[in-house]
């Protein structure tokens, strides 16, 4: 009786809707198998090894399941198709990565992606949008460690919601508009980041000077006079709250570790404001300053940490170290086997760098920090927009939000 009451209540709330295998949808919409409303054109695929492709370079994209892998001198496919992966591990990333590509023009597709084209009853772009963020993990089979496969037969059986074509087109127009807006914000982030990189290069090499510091000399200083390694004894791999350093100067985070570490591994306590880097990823710009919220966290000597002299601005020093022009100097040291890739403190500390006076350092750091704040604001806007877009997509693709002019 309770189940019946709940069902009846739900039905009242969903007037004009019907319950299907894919949930509640408008009464005039259908749930169909992909094979009933779209065409699969895998005969157009063009599998080529990387070696063969090197002798066929040209202007036409060669697509895999997630992006263009190469560019060839001729094409096999022409027109608009949806690409959805046949194999790979990207199926597990549906919450953060698109499951489909919409491609148009003249191009080629390798054998790791299915090609799908719409019909009179189902627009090609509707297939693209419907499966773009769809969880397909129940439809794939495992092909060894970390490899999954969406077979052609499984693809044919995939269910999708199919509105009338006029409503499909109206929804597609809205979703395409949302995608354009997202691209605009992404372009702003990229442009601001590019501007900051160029400005940083000029400011940190003295090519661009502030008027009040014109004529003041810069001085060469050994890095060992600016930072001092810290080795405050901590706990062990089992008890420590651990740090990790992101690549390319992207910050320091608490490490999310799935496996408990060893009690035999020695850890060292780290303090807020210290400079930290990764020995293993030095050549990938893994540098950072420990933030206040991670004060007291720990790391091994593979993430050496340093106290910073009050005679140097910490933000400027991080910016200086994070430039590829700086850390690429150590490539000759890292040449060879895996062990040689690790850059130890002794290698860093003996280098010399050219720095302005502390007041000019602080002035440069203030400008670069202002750029970072603008970039962070744009990135926050992007994340907010992406979250809103995701919610709106879900409502539009299931008919919970209707487009009046298409009804």
Coordinates of C-alpha atoms in Angstrom, one line a residue:
X1 CA 0.0 0.0 0.0
X2 CA 2.9 2.4 0.9
X3 CA 4.5 1.7 -2.5
X4 CA 1.2 2.4 -4.3
X5 CA 0.8 5.7 -2.5
X6 CA 4.3 6.8 -3.3
X7 CA 3.8 5.8 -7.0
X8 CA 0.5 7.7 -7.2
X9 CA 2.0 10.8 -5.5
X10 CA 4.9 10.7 -8.0
X11 CA 2.5 10.3 -10.9
X12 CA 0.5 13.4 -9.8
X13 CA 3.7 15.4 -9.6
X14 CA 4.6 14.3 -13.1
X15 CA 1.5 15.1 -15.0
X16 CA 2.2 15.2 -18.7
X17 CA 5.2 12.8 -18.2
X18 CA 5.6 9.0 -18.4
X19 CA 8.0 6.7 -16.5
X20 CA 10.5 4.9 -18.7
X21 CA 13.7 2.9 -18.3
X22 CA 15.5 6.2 -18.4
X23 CA 13.3 7.9 -15.9
X24 CA 10.4 10.4 -16.3
X25 CA 10.1 12.0 -19.7
X26 CA 7.4 14.0 -21.5
X27 CA 4.6 11.9 -22.9
X28 CA 5.4 12.8 -26.5
X29 CA 9.0 11.8 -26.1
X30 CA 10.3 8.2 -26.8
X31 CA 13.0 6.0 -25.5
X32 CA 14.7 4.2 -28.3
X33 CA 17.8 2.0 -29.0
X34 CA 20.5 4.0 -30.7
X35 CA 20.5 1.5 -33.6
X36 CA 16.8 2.4 -34.2
X37 CA 17.4 6.1 -34.7
X38 CA 21.0 6.5 -35.8
X39 CA 23.5 5.0 -38.2
X40 CA 26.9 3.6 -37.3
X41 CA 29.5 4.1 -40.0
X42 CA 32.6 2.3 -38.6
X43 CA 33.5 1.2 -42.2
X44 CA 34.9 4.7 -42.6
X45 CA 37.5 4.2 -39.9
X46 CA 41.2 4.4 -41.0
X47 CA 43.5 2.6 -38.6
X48 CA 47.1 3.7 -39.0
X49 CA 50.2 3.3 -36.9
X50 CA 52.2 6.3 -35.7
X51 CA 55.1 5.2 -37.9
X52 CA 52.9 5.2 -41.1
X53 CA 51.3 8.5 -40.2
X54 CA 54.7 10.2 -40.1
X55 CA 54.9 9.7 -43.8
X56 CA 51.4 11.1 -44.4
X57 CA 51.5 14.5 -42.7
X58 CA 49.0 17.1 -43.9
X59 CA 46.1 19.3 -43.0
X60 CA 43.3 16.8 -42.3
X61 CA 42.7 15.8 -38.6
X62 CA 43.1 12.2 -37.6
X63 CA 40.7 11.7 -34.7
X64 CA 40.8 9.2 -31.8
X65 CA 37.9 8.9 -29.3
X66 CA 38.8 12.1 -27.4
X67 CA 40.8 14.4 -29.7
X68 CA 42.7 14.8 -32.9
X69 CA 45.7 12.5 -32.7
X70 CA 47.5 13.7 -35.8
X71 CA 47.0 15.4 -39.2
X72 CA 47.2 13.6 -42.5
X73 CA 47.6 14.5 -46.2
X74 CA 44.2 13.2 -47.3
X75 CA 40.8 12.4 -45.7
X76 CA 38.3 9.5 -45.7
X77 CA 35.4 11.0 -43.8
X78 CA 33.4 14.1 -44.8
X79 CA 30.4 15.7 -43.0
X80 CA 29.1 15.8 -39.5
X81 CA 29.5 12.7 -37.2
X82 CA 29.5 11.9 -33.5
X83 CA 32.5 10.0 -32.3
X84 CA 32.2 7.9 -29.2
X85 CA 35.0 5.8 -27.9
X86 CA 35.3 2.0 -28.6
X87 CA 38.0 1.4 -26.0
X88 CA 40.1 3.2 -23.4
X89 CA 39.8 4.4 -19.8
X90 CA 38.0 7.6 -20.5
X91 CA 34.6 5.9 -19.9
X92 CA 35.4 6.2 -16.1
X93 CA 35.8 10.0 -16.4
X94 CA 32.3 10.9 -17.5
X95 CA 31.8 13.3 -14.7
X96 CA 34.7 15.5 -15.8
X97 CA 35.4 14.5 -19.4
X98 CA 33.1 14.4 -22.5
X99 CA 32.2 11.0 -23.7
X100 CA 31.5 12.2 -27.3
X101 CA 33.1 14.4 -30.0
X102 CA 31.2 16.2 -32.6
X103 CA 33.3 16.5 -35.8
X104 CA 32.5 18.1 -39.1
X105 CA 34.3 18.9 -42.4
X106 CA 37.0 16.6 -43.9
X107 CA 39.0 14.3 -41.6
X108 CA 39.9 10.7 -40.6
X109 CA 39.0 8.5 -37.6
X110 CA 41.1 5.7 -36.1
X111 CA 39.7 2.4 -35.1
X112 CA 39.3 3.4 -31.4
X113 CA 36.2 5.4 -32.0
X114 CA 32.7 4.6 -33.4
X115 CA 31.2 7.0 -36.0
X116 CA 27.5 7.8 -35.6
X117 CA 25.2 9.8 -37.8
X118 CA 21.7 10.9 -37.1
X119 CA 18.5 10.2 -39.1
X120 CA 15.3 12.0 -39.9
X121 CA 14.0 11.2 -36.5
X122 CA 17.1 11.9 -34.5
X123 CA 19.6 14.8 -35.1
X124 CA 23.3 13.9 -35.1
X125 CA 23.9 16.7 -32.6
X126 CA 21.2 15.2 -30.3
X127 CA 23.2 12.0 -30.1
X128 CA 26.3 14.1 -29.3
X129 CA 24.7 16.0 -26.5
X130 CA 22.7 13.1 -25.0
X131 CA 25.8 10.9 -24.5
X132 CA 28.2 13.8 -23.9
X133 CA 28.2 13.4 -20.1
X134 CA 26.4 10.0 -19.9
X135 CA 27.6 7.2 -17.6
X136 CA 28.3 4.3 -19.9
X137 CA 30.1 2.1 -17.3
X138 CA 27.2 -0.5 -17.3
X139 CA 27.5 -0.9 -21.0
X140 CA 31.3 -1.5 -21.3
X141 CA 33.3 -4.6 -20.9
X142 CA 36.8 -4.8 -19.3
X143 CA 39.7 -5.6 -21.6
X144 CA 42.6 -6.1 -19.2
X145 CA 44.0 -3.7 -16.6
X146 CA 42.7 -0.1 -17.1
X147 CA 41.2 -0.9 -20.6
X148 CA 37.5 -0.9 -21.3
X149 CA 35.5 -1.6 -24.5
X150 CA 32.2 -0.4 -25.8
X151 CA 31.5 -3.0 -28.5
X152 CA 29.5 -2.2 -31.6
X153 CA 26.7 -4.5 -30.4
X154 CA 26.6 -2.7 -27.0
X155 CA 26.6 0.6 -28.8
X156 CA 23.6 -0.4 -30.9
X157 CA 21.7 -1.3 -27.7
X158 CA 22.3 2.0 -25.9
X159 CA 19.1 3.7 -24.9
X160 CA 18.4 7.4 -25.5
X161 CA 15.6 9.7 -25.1
X162 CA 14.2 11.0 -28.4
X163 CA 12.0 14.1 -28.4
X164 CA 10.2 15.4 -31.6
X165 CA 12.8 16.7 -34.1
X166 CA 11.6 20.3 -33.7
X167 CA 12.2 20.2 -29.9
X168 CA 15.6 18.4 -30.5
X169 CA 16.7 21.3 -32.6
X170 CA 15.5 23.9 -30.1
X171 CA 17.4 22.2 -27.3
X172 CA 20.5 21.8 -29.5
X173 CA 20.5 25.5 -30.2
X174 CA 20.4 26.3 -26.4
X175 CA 23.2 23.8 -25.6
X176 CA 25.4 25.1 -28.5
X177 CA 24.9 28.6 -27.0
X178 CA 26.0 27.4 -23.6
X179 CA 29.1 25.8 -25.2
X180 CA 30.0 29.0 -27.0
X181 CA 29.7 31.0 -23.7
X182 CA 32.0 28.4 -22.0
X183 CA 34.5 28.8 -24.8
X184 CA 34.5 32.6 -24.3
X185 CA 35.3 32.3 -20.6
X186 CA 38.0 29.7 -21.4
X187 CA 39.5 32.1 -24.0
X188 CA 39.6 34.9 -21.4
X189 CA 41.4 32.6 -18.9
X190 CA 43.9 31.6 -21.6
X191 CA 44.5 35.2 -22.7
X192 CA 45.0 36.4 -19.2
X193 CA 47.4 33.5 -18.4
X194 CA 49.4 34.2 -21.6
X195 CA 49.5 37.9 -20.7
X196 CA 50.8 37.1 -17.2
X197 CA 53.5 34.8 -18.6
X198 CA 54.8 37.4 -20.9
X199 CA 54.7 40.1 -18.3
X200 CA 56.4 37.9 -15.7
X201 CA 59.2 37.1 -18.2
X202 CA 59.8 40.8 -18.8
X203 CA 59.6 41.8 -15.1
X204 CA 61.8 39.0 -13.8
X205 CA 64.5 39.7 -16.4
X206 CA 64.6 43.4 -16.0
X207 CA 63.3 44.1 -19.6
X208 CA 60.5 46.0 -18.0
X209 CA 61.2 48.2 -15.1
X210 CA 59.0 50.5 -12.9
X211 CA 59.9 54.2 -13.2
X212 CA 60.9 54.5 -9.6
X213 CA 63.5 51.7 -9.9
X214 CA 65.1 52.8 -13.1
X215 CA 68.8 52.8 -12.9
X216 CA 69.0 50.7 -9.8
X217 CA 71.3 47.7 -10.3
X218 CA 70.3 44.1 -9.9
X219 CA 72.7 41.7 -8.0
X220 CA 73.6 38.1 -8.6
X221 CA 72.9 36.0 -5.6
X222 CA 73.5 32.4 -4.8
X223 CA 70.2 30.6 -4.0
X224 CA 71.8 29.2 -0.8
X225 CA 71.8 32.7 0.6
X226 CA 68.0 33.0 0.0
X227 CA 66.6 29.7 1.2
X228 CA 67.7 27.2 3.9
X229 CA 66.6 23.6 3.9
X230 CA 64.3 22.6 6.8
X231 CA 64.4 19.2 8.3
X232 CA 62.2 19.3 11.4
X233 CA 61.6 15.7 12.5
X234 CA 58.0 14.6 12.0
X235 CA 56.2 11.3 12.2
X236 CA 56.1 8.3 9.7
X237 CA 54.3 7.2 6.6
X238 CA 51.4 5.7 8.5
X239 CA 50.7 8.7 10.8
X240 CA 51.7 11.8 8.8
X241 CA 49.3 14.2 7.2
X242 CA 51.0 14.4 3.8
X243 CA 51.6 17.1 1.3
X244 CA 51.8 16.9 -2.5
X245 CA 53.1 19.6 -5.0
X246 CA 51.2 20.2 -8.3
X247 CA 53.1 20.6 -11.5
X248 CA 53.9 23.9 -13.2
X249 CA 53.6 26.0 -10.0
X250 CA 49.9 25.2 -9.5
X251 CA 50.1 25.0 -5.8
X252 CA 50.6 22.7 -2.7
X253 CA 47.8 20.4 -1.6
X254 CA 47.0 17.8 1.0
X255 CA 47.7 14.4 -0.4
X256 CA 44.7 12.1 -0.9
X257 CA 46.3 8.8 -0.3
X258 CA 44.4 5.6 -0.8
X259 CA 47.0 3.3 0.8
X260 CA 48.4 3.8 4.3
X261 CA 52.1 4.4 4.2
X262 CA 54.8 2.6 6.1
X263 CA 55.8 3.3 9.7
X264 CA 59.4 2.9 8.5
X265 CA 59.3 5.9 6.2
X266 CA 60.6 9.1 7.8
X267 CA 58.6 12.3 7.5
X268 CA 59.5 15.9 8.3
X269 CA 57.2 18.6 9.6
X270 CA 56.5 21.5 7.2
X271 CA 55.4 25.1 8.0
X272 CA 53.2 27.6 6.3
X273 CA 55.2 30.0 4.0
X274 CA 58.0 27.5 3.3
X275 CA 59.1 26.8 -0.2
X276 CA 58.7 23.2 -1.3
X277 CA 59.4 21.3 -4.5
X278 CA 59.4 17.8 -5.8
X279 CA 62.8 16.2 -6.6
X280 CA 61.2 13.8 -9.1
X281 CA 59.1 16.5 -10.9
X282 CA 61.5 19.4 -10.7
X283 CA 61.7 19.6 -14.5
X284 CA 57.9 19.8 -14.6
X285 CA 57.8 22.9 -12.4
X286 CA 56.6 21.2 -9.3
X287 CA 57.2 24.2 -6.9
X288 CA 55.0 25.9 -4.3
X289 CA 54.6 27.8 -1.1
X290 CA 52.9 25.9 1.7
X291 CA 49.6 27.6 2.5
X292 CA 48.4 28.4 6.0
X293 CA 45.8 25.6 6.0
X294 CA 48.6 23.0 5.5
X295 CA 50.8 24.3 8.4
X296 CA 52.1 21.2 10.3
X297 CA 51.6 18.8 7.4
X298 CA 54.6 16.6 6.5
X299 CA 56.6 15.3 3.6
X300 CA 59.6 13.0 3.0
X301 CA 62.9 14.3 1.7
X302 CA 61.6 13.7 -1.8
X303 CA 59.7 16.9 -1.3
X304 CA 62.4 19.1 0.3
X305 CA 61.3 22.3 2.0
X306 CA 63.0 25.5 2.7
X307 CA 62.8 28.5 5.0
X308 CA 62.9 31.8 3.0
X309 CA 65.2 34.6 3.9
X310 CA 63.4 37.9 4.8
X311 CA 65.7 39.6 2.3
X312 CA 63.8 38.0 -0.6
X313 CA 60.0 38.2 -1.5
X314 CA 58.6 34.7 -1.3
X315 CA 56.0 35.2 -4.1
X316 CA 58.7 36.6 -6.4
X317 CA 61.0 33.7 -5.7
X318 CA 58.3 31.2 -6.5
X319 CA 57.5 33.0 -9.7
X320 CA 61.2 33.0 -10.6
X321 CA 61.6 29.3 -9.9
X322 CA 58.4 28.4 -11.7
X323 CA 59.5 29.8 -15.1
X324 CA 60.6 27.1 -17.5
X325 CA 63.6 29.2 -18.4
X326 CA 64.8 28.6 -14.9
X327 CA 64.1 24.9 -14.2
X328 CA 65.1 23.8 -17.8
X329 CA 68.7 24.8 -16.9
X330 CA 68.8 21.6 -14.8
X331 CA 68.0 19.3 -17.7
X332 CA 71.6 18.3 -18.2
X333 CA 71.8 17.2 -14.6
X334 CA 68.6 15.1 -15.1
X335 CA 69.8 13.3 -18.3
X336 CA 70.2 9.6 -18.0
X337 CA 68.4 7.0 -15.8
X338 CA 65.4 7.5 -13.6
X339 CA 67.5 8.2 -10.5
X340 CA 69.3 11.0 -12.2
X341 CA 65.9 12.7 -12.8
X342 CA 65.7 13.7 -9.2
X343 CA 67.1 17.2 -8.5
X344 CA 68.5 17.4 -5.0
X345 CA 68.7 20.5 -2.8
X346 CA 72.5 20.7 -3.3
X347 CA 72.0 21.2 -7.1
X348 CA 69.4 23.9 -6.6
X349 CA 71.2 25.8 -3.8
X350 CA 74.5 26.2 -5.7
X351 CA 72.9 28.1 -8.6
X352 CA 73.0 31.9 -8.9
X353 CA 70.1 34.2 -9.9
X354 CA 69.9 37.9 -10.7
X355 CA 67.5 39.8 -8.4
X356 CA 66.6 43.5 -7.9
X357 CA 66.3 45.2 -4.5
X358 CA 63.6 43.9 -2.0
X359 CA 61.3 46.9 -2.7
X360 CA 61.4 46.2 -6.4
X361 CA 60.8 42.5 -5.8
X362 CA 57.8 43.4 -3.8
X363 CA 56.5 45.7 -6.5
X364 CA 56.9 43.0 -9.1
X365 CA 55.3 40.4 -6.9
X366 CA 52.3 42.6 -6.3
X367 CA 51.7 43.0 -10.0
X368 CA 52.0 39.3 -10.6
X369 CA 49.8 38.4 -7.7
X370 CA 47.1 40.8 -9.0
X371 CA 47.3 38.9 -12.3
X372 CA 46.9 35.6 -10.4
X373 CA 43.8 37.0 -8.6
X374 CA 42.2 38.0 -11.9
X375 CA 42.9 34.5 -13.4
X376 CA 41.5 32.8 -10.3
X377 CA 38.4 35.0 -10.5
X378 CA 37.9 33.9 -14.2
X379 CA 38.5 30.3 -13.3
X380 CA 35.9 30.5 -10.5
X381 CA 33.4 32.0 -13.0
X382 CA 34.3 29.2 -15.4
X383 CA 33.6 26.5 -12.7
X384 CA 30.4 28.2 -11.8
X385 CA 29.3 28.4 -15.4
X386 CA 30.2 24.7 -16.0
X387 CA 28.2 23.6 -13.0
X388 CA 25.2 25.7 -14.1
X389 CA 25.5 24.3 -17.7
X390 CA 25.7 20.7 -16.4
X391 CA 22.4 21.2 -14.4
X392 CA 20.7 22.9 -17.3
X393 CA 21.8 20.2 -19.7
X394 CA 20.4 17.5 -17.5
X395 CA 17.0 19.2 -17.3
X396 CA 16.8 19.9 -21.1
X397 CA 18.0 16.4 -22.1
X398 CA 15.4 14.7 -19.9
X399 CA 12.5 17.1 -20.7
X400 CA 12.3 18.4 -17.1
X401 CA 12.8 21.8 -18.6
X402 CA 10.9 22.5 -21.9
X403 CA 11.5 24.9 -24.7
X404 CA 8.1 26.7 -25.2
X405 CA 8.6 27.7 -28.9
X406 CA 9.3 24.1 -29.9
X407 CA 6.1 22.6 -28.5

